[in-house]
CSV table of C-alpha atoms and ligand atoms in Angstrom, one decimal:
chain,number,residue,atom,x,y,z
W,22,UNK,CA,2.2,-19.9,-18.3
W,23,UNK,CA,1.4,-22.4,-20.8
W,24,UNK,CA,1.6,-19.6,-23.7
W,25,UNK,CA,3.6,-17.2,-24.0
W,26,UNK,CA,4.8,-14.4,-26.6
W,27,UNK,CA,7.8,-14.5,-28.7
W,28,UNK,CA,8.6,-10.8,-26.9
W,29,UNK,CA,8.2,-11.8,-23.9
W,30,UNK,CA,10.0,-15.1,-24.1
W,31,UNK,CA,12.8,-13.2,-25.8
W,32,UNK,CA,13.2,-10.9,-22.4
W,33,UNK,CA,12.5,-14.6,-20.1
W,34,UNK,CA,15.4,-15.8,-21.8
W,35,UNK,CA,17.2,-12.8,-22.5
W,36,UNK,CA,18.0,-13.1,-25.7
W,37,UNK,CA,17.5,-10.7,-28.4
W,38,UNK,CA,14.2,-10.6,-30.1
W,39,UNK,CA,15.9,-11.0,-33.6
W,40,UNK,CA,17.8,-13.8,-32.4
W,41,UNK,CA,15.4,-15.7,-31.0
W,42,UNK,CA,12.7,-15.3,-34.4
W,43,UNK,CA,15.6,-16.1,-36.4
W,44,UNK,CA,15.9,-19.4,-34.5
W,45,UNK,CA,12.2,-19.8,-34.1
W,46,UNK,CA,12.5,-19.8,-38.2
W,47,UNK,CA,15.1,-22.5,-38.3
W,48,UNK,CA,13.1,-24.5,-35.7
W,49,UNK,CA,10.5,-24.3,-38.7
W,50,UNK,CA,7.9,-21.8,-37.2
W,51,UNK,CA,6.7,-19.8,-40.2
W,52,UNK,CA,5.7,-15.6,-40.1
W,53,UNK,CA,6.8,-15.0,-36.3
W,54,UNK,CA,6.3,-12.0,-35.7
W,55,UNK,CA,6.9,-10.0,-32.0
W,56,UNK,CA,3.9,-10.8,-30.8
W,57,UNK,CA,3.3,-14.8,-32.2
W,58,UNK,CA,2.0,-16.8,-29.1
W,59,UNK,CA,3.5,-20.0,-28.5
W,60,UNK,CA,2.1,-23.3,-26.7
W,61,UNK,CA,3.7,-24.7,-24.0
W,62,UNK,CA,5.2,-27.1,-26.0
W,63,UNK,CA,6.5,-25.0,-28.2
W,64,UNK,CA,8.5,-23.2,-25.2
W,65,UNK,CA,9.4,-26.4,-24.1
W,66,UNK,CA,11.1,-26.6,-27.4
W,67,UNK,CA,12.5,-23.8,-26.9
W,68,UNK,CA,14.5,-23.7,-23.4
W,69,UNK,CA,15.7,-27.1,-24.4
W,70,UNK,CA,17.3,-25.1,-27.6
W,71,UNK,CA,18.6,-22.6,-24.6
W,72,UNK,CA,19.5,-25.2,-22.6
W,73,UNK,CA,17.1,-23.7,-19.7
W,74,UNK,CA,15.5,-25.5,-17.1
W,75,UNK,CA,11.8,-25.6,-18.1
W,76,UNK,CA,10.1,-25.2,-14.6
W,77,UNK,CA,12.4,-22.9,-13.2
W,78,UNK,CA,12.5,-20.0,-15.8
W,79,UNK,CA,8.9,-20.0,-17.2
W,80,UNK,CA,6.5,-20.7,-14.2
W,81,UNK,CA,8.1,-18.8,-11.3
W,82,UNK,CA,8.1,-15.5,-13.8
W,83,UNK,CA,5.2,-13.9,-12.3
W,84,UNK,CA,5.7,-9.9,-11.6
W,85,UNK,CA,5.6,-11.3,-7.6
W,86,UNK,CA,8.8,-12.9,-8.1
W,87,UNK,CA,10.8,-10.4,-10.5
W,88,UNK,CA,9.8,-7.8,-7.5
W,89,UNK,CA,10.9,-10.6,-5.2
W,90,UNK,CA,14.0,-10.7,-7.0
W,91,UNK,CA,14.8,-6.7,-6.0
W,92,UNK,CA,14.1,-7.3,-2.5
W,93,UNK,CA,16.9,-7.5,-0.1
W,94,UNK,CA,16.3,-9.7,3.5
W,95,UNK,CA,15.7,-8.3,6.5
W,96,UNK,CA,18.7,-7.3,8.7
W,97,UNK,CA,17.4,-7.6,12.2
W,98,UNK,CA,20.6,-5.8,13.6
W,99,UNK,CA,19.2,-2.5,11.7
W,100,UNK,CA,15.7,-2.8,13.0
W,101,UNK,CA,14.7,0.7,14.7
W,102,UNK,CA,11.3,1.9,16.0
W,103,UNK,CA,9.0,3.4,13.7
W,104,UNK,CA,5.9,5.5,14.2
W,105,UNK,CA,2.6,3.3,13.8
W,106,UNK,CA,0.2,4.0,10.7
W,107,UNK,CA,-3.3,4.4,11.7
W,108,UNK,CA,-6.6,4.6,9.5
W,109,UNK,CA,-9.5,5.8,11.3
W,110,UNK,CA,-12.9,4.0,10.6
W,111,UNK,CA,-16.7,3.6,11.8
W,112,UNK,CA,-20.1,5.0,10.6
W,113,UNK,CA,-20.8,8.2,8.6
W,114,UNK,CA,-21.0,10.6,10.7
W,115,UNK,CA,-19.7,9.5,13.4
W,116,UNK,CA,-16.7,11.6,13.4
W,117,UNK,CA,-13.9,9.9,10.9
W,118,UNK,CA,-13.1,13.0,9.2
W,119,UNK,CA,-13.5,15.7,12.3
W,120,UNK,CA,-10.9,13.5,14.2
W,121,UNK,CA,-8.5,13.9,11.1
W,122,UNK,CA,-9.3,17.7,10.8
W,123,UNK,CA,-8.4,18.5,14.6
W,124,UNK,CA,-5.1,16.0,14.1
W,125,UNK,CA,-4.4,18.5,11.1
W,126,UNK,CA,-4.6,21.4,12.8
W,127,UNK,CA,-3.0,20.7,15.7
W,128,UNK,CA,-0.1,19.1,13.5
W,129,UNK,CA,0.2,22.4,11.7
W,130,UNK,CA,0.2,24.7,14.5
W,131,UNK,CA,2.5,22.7,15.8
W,132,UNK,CA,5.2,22.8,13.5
W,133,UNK,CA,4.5,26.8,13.0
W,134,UNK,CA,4.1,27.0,9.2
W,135,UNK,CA,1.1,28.1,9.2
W,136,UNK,CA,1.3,26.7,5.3
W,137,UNK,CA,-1.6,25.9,3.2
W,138,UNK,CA,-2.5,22.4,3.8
W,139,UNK,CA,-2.1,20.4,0.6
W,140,UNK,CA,-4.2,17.5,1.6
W,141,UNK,CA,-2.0,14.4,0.5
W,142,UNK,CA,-3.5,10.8,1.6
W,143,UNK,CA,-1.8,10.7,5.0
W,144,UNK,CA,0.4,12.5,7.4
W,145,UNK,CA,2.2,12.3,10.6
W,146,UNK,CA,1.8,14.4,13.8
W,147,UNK,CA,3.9,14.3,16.5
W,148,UNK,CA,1.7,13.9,20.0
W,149,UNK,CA,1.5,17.0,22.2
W,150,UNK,CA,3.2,15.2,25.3
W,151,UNK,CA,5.5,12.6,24.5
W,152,UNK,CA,6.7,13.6,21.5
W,153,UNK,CA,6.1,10.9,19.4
W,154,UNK,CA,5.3,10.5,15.5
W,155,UNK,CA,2.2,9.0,14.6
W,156,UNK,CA,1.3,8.4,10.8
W,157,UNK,CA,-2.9,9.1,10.1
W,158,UNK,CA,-3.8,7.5,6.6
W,159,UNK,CA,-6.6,9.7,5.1
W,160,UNK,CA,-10.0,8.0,3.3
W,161,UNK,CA,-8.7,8.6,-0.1
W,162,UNK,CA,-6.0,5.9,1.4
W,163,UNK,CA,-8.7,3.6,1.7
W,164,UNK,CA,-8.7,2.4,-2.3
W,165,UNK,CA,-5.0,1.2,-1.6
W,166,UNK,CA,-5.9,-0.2,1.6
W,167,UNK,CA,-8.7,-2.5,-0.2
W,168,UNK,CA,-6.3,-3.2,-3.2
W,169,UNK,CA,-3.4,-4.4,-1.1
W,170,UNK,CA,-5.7,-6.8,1.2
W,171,UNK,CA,-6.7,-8.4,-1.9
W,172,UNK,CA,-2.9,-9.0,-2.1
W,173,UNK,CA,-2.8,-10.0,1.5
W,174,UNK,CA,-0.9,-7.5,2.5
W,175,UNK,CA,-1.9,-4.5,5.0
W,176,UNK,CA,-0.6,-1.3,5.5
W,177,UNK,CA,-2.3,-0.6,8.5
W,178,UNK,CA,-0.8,-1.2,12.5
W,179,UNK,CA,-3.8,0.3,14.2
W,180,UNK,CA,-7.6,1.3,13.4
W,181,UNK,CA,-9.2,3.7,15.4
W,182,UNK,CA,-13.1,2.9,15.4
W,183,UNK,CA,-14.7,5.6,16.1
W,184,UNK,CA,-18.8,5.2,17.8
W,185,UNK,CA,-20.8,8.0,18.3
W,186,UNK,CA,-21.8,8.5,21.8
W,187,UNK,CA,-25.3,9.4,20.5
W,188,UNK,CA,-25.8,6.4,18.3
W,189,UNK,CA,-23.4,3.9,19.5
W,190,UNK,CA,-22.7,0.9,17.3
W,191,UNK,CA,-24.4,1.2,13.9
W,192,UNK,CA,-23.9,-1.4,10.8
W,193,UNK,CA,-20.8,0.2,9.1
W,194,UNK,CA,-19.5,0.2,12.7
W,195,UNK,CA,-20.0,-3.6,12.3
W,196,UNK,CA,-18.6,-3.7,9.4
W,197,UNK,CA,-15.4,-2.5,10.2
W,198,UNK,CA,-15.0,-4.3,13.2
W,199,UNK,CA,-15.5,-7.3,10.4
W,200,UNK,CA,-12.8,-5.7,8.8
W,201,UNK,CA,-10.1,-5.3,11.6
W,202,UNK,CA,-10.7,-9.1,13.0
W,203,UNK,CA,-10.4,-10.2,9.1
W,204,UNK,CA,-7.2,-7.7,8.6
W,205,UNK,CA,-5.5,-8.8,12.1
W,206,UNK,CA,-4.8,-4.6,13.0
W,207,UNK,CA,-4.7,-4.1,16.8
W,208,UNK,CA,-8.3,-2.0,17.6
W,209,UNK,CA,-8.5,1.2,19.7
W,210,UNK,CA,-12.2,2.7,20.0
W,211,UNK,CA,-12.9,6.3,20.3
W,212,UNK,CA,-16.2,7.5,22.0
W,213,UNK,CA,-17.2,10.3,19.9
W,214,UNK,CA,-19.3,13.5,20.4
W,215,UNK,CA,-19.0,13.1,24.2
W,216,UNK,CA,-19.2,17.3,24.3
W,217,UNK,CA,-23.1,16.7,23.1
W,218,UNK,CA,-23.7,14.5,26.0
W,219,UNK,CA,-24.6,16.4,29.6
W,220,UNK,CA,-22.4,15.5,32.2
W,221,UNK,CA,-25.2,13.8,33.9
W,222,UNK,CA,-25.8,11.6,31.1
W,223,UNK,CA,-22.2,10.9,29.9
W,224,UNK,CA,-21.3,7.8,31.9
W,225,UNK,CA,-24.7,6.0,30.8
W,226,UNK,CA,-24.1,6.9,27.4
W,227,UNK,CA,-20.8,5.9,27.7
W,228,UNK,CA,-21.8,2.2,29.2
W,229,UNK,CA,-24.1,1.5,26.4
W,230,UNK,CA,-21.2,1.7,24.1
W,231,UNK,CA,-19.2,-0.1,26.4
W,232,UNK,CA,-22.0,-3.0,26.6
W,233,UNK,CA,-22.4,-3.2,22.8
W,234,UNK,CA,-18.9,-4.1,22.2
W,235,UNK,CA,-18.8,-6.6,24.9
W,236,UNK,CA,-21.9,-8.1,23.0
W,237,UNK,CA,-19.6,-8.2,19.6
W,238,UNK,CA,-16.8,-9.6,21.4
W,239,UNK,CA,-14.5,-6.8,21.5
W,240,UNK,CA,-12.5,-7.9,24.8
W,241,UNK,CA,-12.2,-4.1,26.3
W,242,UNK,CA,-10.1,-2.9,29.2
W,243,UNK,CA,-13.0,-2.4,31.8
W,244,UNK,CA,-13.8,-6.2,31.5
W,245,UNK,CA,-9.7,-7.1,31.7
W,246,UNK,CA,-9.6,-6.9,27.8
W,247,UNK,CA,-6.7,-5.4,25.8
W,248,UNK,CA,-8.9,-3.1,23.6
W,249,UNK,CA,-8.6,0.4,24.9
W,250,UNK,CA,-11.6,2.8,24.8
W,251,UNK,CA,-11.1,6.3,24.9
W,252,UNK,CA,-14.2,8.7,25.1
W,253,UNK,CA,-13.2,12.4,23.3
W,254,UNK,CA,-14.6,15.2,22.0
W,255,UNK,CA,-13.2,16.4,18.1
W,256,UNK,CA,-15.1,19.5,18.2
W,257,UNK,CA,-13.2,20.5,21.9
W,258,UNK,CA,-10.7,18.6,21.7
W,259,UNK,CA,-11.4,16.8,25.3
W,260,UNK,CA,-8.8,14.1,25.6
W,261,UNK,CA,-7.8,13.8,22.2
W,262,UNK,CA,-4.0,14.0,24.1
W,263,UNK,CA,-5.2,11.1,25.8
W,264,UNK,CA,-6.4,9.1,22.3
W,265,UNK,CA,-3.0,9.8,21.1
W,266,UNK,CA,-1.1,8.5,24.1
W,267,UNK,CA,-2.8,5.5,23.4
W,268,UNK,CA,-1.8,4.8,20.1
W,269,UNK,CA,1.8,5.5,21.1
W,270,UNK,CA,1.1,2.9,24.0
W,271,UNK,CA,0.0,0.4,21.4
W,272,UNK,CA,2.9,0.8,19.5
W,273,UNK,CA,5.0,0.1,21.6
W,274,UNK,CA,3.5,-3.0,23.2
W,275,UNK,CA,3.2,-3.9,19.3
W,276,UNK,CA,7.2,-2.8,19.0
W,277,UNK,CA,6.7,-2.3,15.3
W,278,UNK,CA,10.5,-1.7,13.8
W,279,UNK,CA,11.9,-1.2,10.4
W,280,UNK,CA,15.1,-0.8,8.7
W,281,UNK,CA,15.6,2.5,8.3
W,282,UNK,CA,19.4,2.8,6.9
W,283,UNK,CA,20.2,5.1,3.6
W,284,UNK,CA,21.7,2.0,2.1
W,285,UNK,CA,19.0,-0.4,2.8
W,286,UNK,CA,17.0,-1.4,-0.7
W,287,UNK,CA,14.4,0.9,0.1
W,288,UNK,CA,11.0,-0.4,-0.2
W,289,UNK,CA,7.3,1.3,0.2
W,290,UNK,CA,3.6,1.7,-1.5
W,291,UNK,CA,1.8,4.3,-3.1
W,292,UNK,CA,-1.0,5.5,-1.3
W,293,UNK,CA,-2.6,7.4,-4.3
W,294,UNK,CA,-1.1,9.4,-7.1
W,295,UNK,CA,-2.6,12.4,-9.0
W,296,UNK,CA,-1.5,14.4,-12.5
W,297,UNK,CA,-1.0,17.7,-11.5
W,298,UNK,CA,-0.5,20.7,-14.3
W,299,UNK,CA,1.9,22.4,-13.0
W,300,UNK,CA,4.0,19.6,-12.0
W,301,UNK,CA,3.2,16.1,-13.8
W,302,UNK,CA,2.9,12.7,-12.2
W,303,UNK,CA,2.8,13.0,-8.8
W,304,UNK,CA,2.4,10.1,-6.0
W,305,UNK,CA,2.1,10.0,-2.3
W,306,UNK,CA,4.5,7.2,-1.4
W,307,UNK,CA,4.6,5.5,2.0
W,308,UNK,CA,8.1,4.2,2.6
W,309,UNK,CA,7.7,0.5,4.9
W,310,UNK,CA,11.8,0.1,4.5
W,311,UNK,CA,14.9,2.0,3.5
W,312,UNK,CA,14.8,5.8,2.8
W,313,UNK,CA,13.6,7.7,0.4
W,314,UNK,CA,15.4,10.2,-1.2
W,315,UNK,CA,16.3,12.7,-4.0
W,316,UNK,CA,18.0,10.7,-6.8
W,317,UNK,CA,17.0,7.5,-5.7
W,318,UNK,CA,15.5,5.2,-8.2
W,319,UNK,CA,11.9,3.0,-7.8
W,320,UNK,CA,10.5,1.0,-10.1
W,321,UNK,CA,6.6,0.6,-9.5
W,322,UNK,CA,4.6,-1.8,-11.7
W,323,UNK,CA,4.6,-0.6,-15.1
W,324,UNK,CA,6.5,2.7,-14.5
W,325,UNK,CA,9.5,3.6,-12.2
W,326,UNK,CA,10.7,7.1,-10.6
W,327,UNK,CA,13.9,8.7,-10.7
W,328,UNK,CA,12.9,10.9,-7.3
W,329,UNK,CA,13.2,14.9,-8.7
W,330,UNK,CA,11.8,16.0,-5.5
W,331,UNK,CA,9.4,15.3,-2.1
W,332,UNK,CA,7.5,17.3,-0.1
W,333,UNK,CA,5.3,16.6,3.6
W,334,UNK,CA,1.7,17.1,3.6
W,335,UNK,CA,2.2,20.9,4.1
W,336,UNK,CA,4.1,21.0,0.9
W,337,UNK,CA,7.2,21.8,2.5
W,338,UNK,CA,10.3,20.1,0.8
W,339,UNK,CA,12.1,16.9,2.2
W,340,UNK,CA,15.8,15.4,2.0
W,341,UNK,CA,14.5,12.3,3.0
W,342,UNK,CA,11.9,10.1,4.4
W,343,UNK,CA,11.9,7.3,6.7
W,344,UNK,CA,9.6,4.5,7.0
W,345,UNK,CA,5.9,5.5,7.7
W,346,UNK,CA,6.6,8.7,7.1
W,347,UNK,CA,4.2,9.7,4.2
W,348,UNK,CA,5.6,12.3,1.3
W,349,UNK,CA,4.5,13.4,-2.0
W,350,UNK,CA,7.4,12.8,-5.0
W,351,UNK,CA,7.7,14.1,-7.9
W,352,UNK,CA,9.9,12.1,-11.1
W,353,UNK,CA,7.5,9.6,-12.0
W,354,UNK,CA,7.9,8.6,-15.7
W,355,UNK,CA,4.1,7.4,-16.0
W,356,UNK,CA,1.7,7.3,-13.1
W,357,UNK,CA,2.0,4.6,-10.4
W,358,UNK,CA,-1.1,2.9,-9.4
W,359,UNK,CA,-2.8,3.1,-5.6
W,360,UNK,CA,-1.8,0.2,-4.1
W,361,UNK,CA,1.2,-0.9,-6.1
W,362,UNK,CA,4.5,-1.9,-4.3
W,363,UNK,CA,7.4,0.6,-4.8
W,364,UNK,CA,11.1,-0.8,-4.9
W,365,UNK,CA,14.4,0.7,-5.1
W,366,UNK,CA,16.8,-0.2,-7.9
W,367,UNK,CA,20.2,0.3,-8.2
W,368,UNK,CA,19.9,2.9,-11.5
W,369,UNK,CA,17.2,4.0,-14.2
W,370,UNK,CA,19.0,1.7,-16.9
W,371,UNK,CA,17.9,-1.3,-14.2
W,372,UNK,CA,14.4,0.2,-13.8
W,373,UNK,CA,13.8,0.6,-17.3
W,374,UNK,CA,14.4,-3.0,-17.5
W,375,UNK,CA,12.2,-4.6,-15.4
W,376,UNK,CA,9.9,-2.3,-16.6
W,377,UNK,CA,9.9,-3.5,-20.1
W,378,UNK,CA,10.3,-7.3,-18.4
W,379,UNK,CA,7.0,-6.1,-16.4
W,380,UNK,CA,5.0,-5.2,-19.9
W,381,UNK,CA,6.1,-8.1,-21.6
W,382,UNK,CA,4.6,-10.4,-18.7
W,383,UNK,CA,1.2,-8.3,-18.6
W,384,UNK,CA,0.9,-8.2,-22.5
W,385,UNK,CA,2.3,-11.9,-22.6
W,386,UNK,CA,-0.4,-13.2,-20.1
W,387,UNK,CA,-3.2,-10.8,-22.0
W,388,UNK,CA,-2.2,-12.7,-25.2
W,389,UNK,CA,-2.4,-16.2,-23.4
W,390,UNK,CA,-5.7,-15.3,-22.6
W,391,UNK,CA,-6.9,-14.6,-25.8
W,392,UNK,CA,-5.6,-17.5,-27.1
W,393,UNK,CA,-7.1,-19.5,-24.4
W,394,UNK,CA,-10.8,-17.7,-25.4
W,395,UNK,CA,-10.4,-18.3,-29.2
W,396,UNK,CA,-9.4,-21.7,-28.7
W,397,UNK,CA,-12.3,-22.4,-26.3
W,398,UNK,CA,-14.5,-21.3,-28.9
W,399,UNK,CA,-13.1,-23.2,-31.6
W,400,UNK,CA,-13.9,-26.0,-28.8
W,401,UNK,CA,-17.6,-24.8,-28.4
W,402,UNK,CA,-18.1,-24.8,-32.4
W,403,UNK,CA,-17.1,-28.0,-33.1
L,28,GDP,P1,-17.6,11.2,9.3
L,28,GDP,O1,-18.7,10.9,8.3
L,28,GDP,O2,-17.3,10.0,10.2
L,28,GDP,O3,-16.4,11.7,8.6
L,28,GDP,O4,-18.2,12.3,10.3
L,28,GDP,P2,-17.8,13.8,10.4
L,28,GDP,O5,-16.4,14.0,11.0
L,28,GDP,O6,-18.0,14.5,9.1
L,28,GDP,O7,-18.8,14.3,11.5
L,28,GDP,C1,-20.2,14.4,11.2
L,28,GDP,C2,-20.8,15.5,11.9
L,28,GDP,O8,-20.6,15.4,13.4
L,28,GDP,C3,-20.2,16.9,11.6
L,28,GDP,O9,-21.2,17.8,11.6
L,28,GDP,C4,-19.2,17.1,12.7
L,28,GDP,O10,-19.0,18.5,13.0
L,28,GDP,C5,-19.9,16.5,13.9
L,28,GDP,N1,-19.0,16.0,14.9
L,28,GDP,C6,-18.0,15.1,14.7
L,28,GDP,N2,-17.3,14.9,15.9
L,28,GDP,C7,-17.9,15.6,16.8
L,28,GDP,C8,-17.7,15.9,18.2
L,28,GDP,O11,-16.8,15.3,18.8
L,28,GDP,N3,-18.5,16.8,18.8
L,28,GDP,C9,-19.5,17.4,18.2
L,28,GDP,N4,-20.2,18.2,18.9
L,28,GDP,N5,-19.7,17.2,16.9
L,28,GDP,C10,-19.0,16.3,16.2
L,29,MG,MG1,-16.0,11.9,6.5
């Protein structure tokens, strides 16, 4: 930055805030107080008084690299497979949420609860005949989706588009197939509503939607493409085994893998988050690496979680979750934001540090752009 707070460089350089005003004082700077911005010069100054290398420690301090800095590499000998996260997308109406609901229900019945659904942001199934986990992400997931592609990231494997076999492609079918060639997701499209369609008319109905994809350049199976195209039924549930096997079929030819080890720096997102009376700060947390468990420690922009508890989407309570396996948790000092990154530290002394290093950035680069604004219109009077 080329301004900076006296806080904030005291935590940069990690020296005590007394210490470094008292300096500041004998440098000659007059009234600094916590909060005094200083010039890039000035810090300059400074790190030569510390002895610190000026590029290294003030311009690669962005909150990217401190998470950076927590991260640990990727150790390709513990890669196992993990279940592929799927968003389901297309036009109102055409059957987003009805899709979910069945996946829901059948997911529940399965698992013979019979518990009241709490409704968190995303949840896994397990498919009917092979067995295998797939993780749905729900449309309140959608806000984090659009806040981490502005980071470039994506949480997504797979998005289901979903066309109405009535309707076929209509423009916010368009725009999500904008959306998945932009986001690089592998593309699976599910005919929808195929029960209202007599059998008569079903293969017509379904060619149309065939042809309209072909004319937007979705390379689909039937003309040697790769892009599967299922036709199903929510409301009967007419090969939604079939949609399932699918995505499993996907996943594989996509072999996504993650490290999955207890004592892997555990690493993950938070899907949304929610104050709830009874409990407090609550967050849905999607783990992409590592476990999470009780007593594990997370620090997530400008708060950090000592995990008290987690729960599946059917509230029922958890030891641990593995990577794409969605679970709410409970220990959450302030409320994490959707979207933010979540990363394990070693203990809640560490994570109250790079918390406080975290508000000191934010309130450092806040003052630097005041500074900047009342200096540009200093510029703009004179
Ligand atoms: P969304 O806006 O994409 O979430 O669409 P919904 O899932 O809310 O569906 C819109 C309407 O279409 C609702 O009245 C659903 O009951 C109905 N619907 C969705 N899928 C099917 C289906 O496969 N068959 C039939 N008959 N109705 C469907
Ligand atoms: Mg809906």
């Amino acid at each position: 930055p080329n301004y900076t707070s006296v806080s904030n460089l005291s935590n940069l350089l990690n020296v005590r805030i007394e210490k470094l005003v008292r300096d500041l004082t004998r440098l000659g700077f007059s009234d600094v107080s916590h909060n005094y911005i200083l010039s890039r010069e000035y810090i300059e100054l400074i790190l030569q008084e510390y002895n610190y290398e000026i590029d290294d420690r003030v311009s690669t301090l962005t909150w990217e690299n401190v998470y950076a800095e927590l991260k640990s590499a990727v150790n390709p000998k513990n890669l196992e497979r993990r279940p592929p996260i799927v968003t389901i997308m297309g036009h109102v109406d055409h059957g987003k949420t009805t899709i979910l609901d069945y996946l829901r229900k059948t997911a529940v019945v399965a698992q013979e609860s019979g518990g009241i659904t709490q409704h968190i942001g995303a949840f896994q199934i397990e498919t009917p005949v092979s067995g295998r986990k797939i993780t749905f992400l729900d449309t309140p997931g959608h806000s984090a989706f659009l806040k981490m592609r502005q980071r470039g990231a994506t949480i997504t494997d797979i998005v289901v588009l979903v066309v109405s076999a009535e309707d076929s492609l209509m423009p916010q079918t368009l725009e999500a197939i904008k959306h998945v060639r932009a986001s690089g997701n592998e593309l699976i499209i599910a005919i929808t509503k195929i029960d209202k369609i007599s059998k008569r008319e079903r293969d017509k109905a379904i060619d149309r939607v065939n042809n309209d994809l072909l004319s937007h350049d979705i390379s689909i199976e039937k003309v040697g493409g790769d892009v599967q195209v299922i036709p199903i039924s929510a409301r009967t549930g007419e090969n939604m085994d079939l949609l399932e096997e699918s995505i499993v079929v996907l996943s594989d030819l996509m072999d996504l893998k993650a490290e999955n080890a207890t004592n892997t720096v555990a690493e993950g997102f938070i899907l949304e988050s929610e104050v709830k009376k009874t409990v407090g700060n609550t967050a849905t947390v999607l783990i992409t690496k590592g476990t999470l468990q009780k007593g594990k420690v997370f620090v997530c922009g400008n708060t950090y979680c000592k995990v008290r508890s987690l729960c599946d989407e059917g509230g029922r309570a958890k030891l641990k979750a593995l990577p794409a396996e969605p679970v709410e948790v409970l220990g959450w000092k302030e409320l994490p934001q959707t979207g933010d990154e979540v990363i394990q530290v070693k203990s809640e002394a560490l994570a109250k540090k790079y918390v406080a290093k975290r508000q000191a950035l934010v309130q450092s680069e806040k003052h630097a752009g005041d500074v900047k604004k009342i200096n540009e219109q200093r510029c703009s009077e004179a």
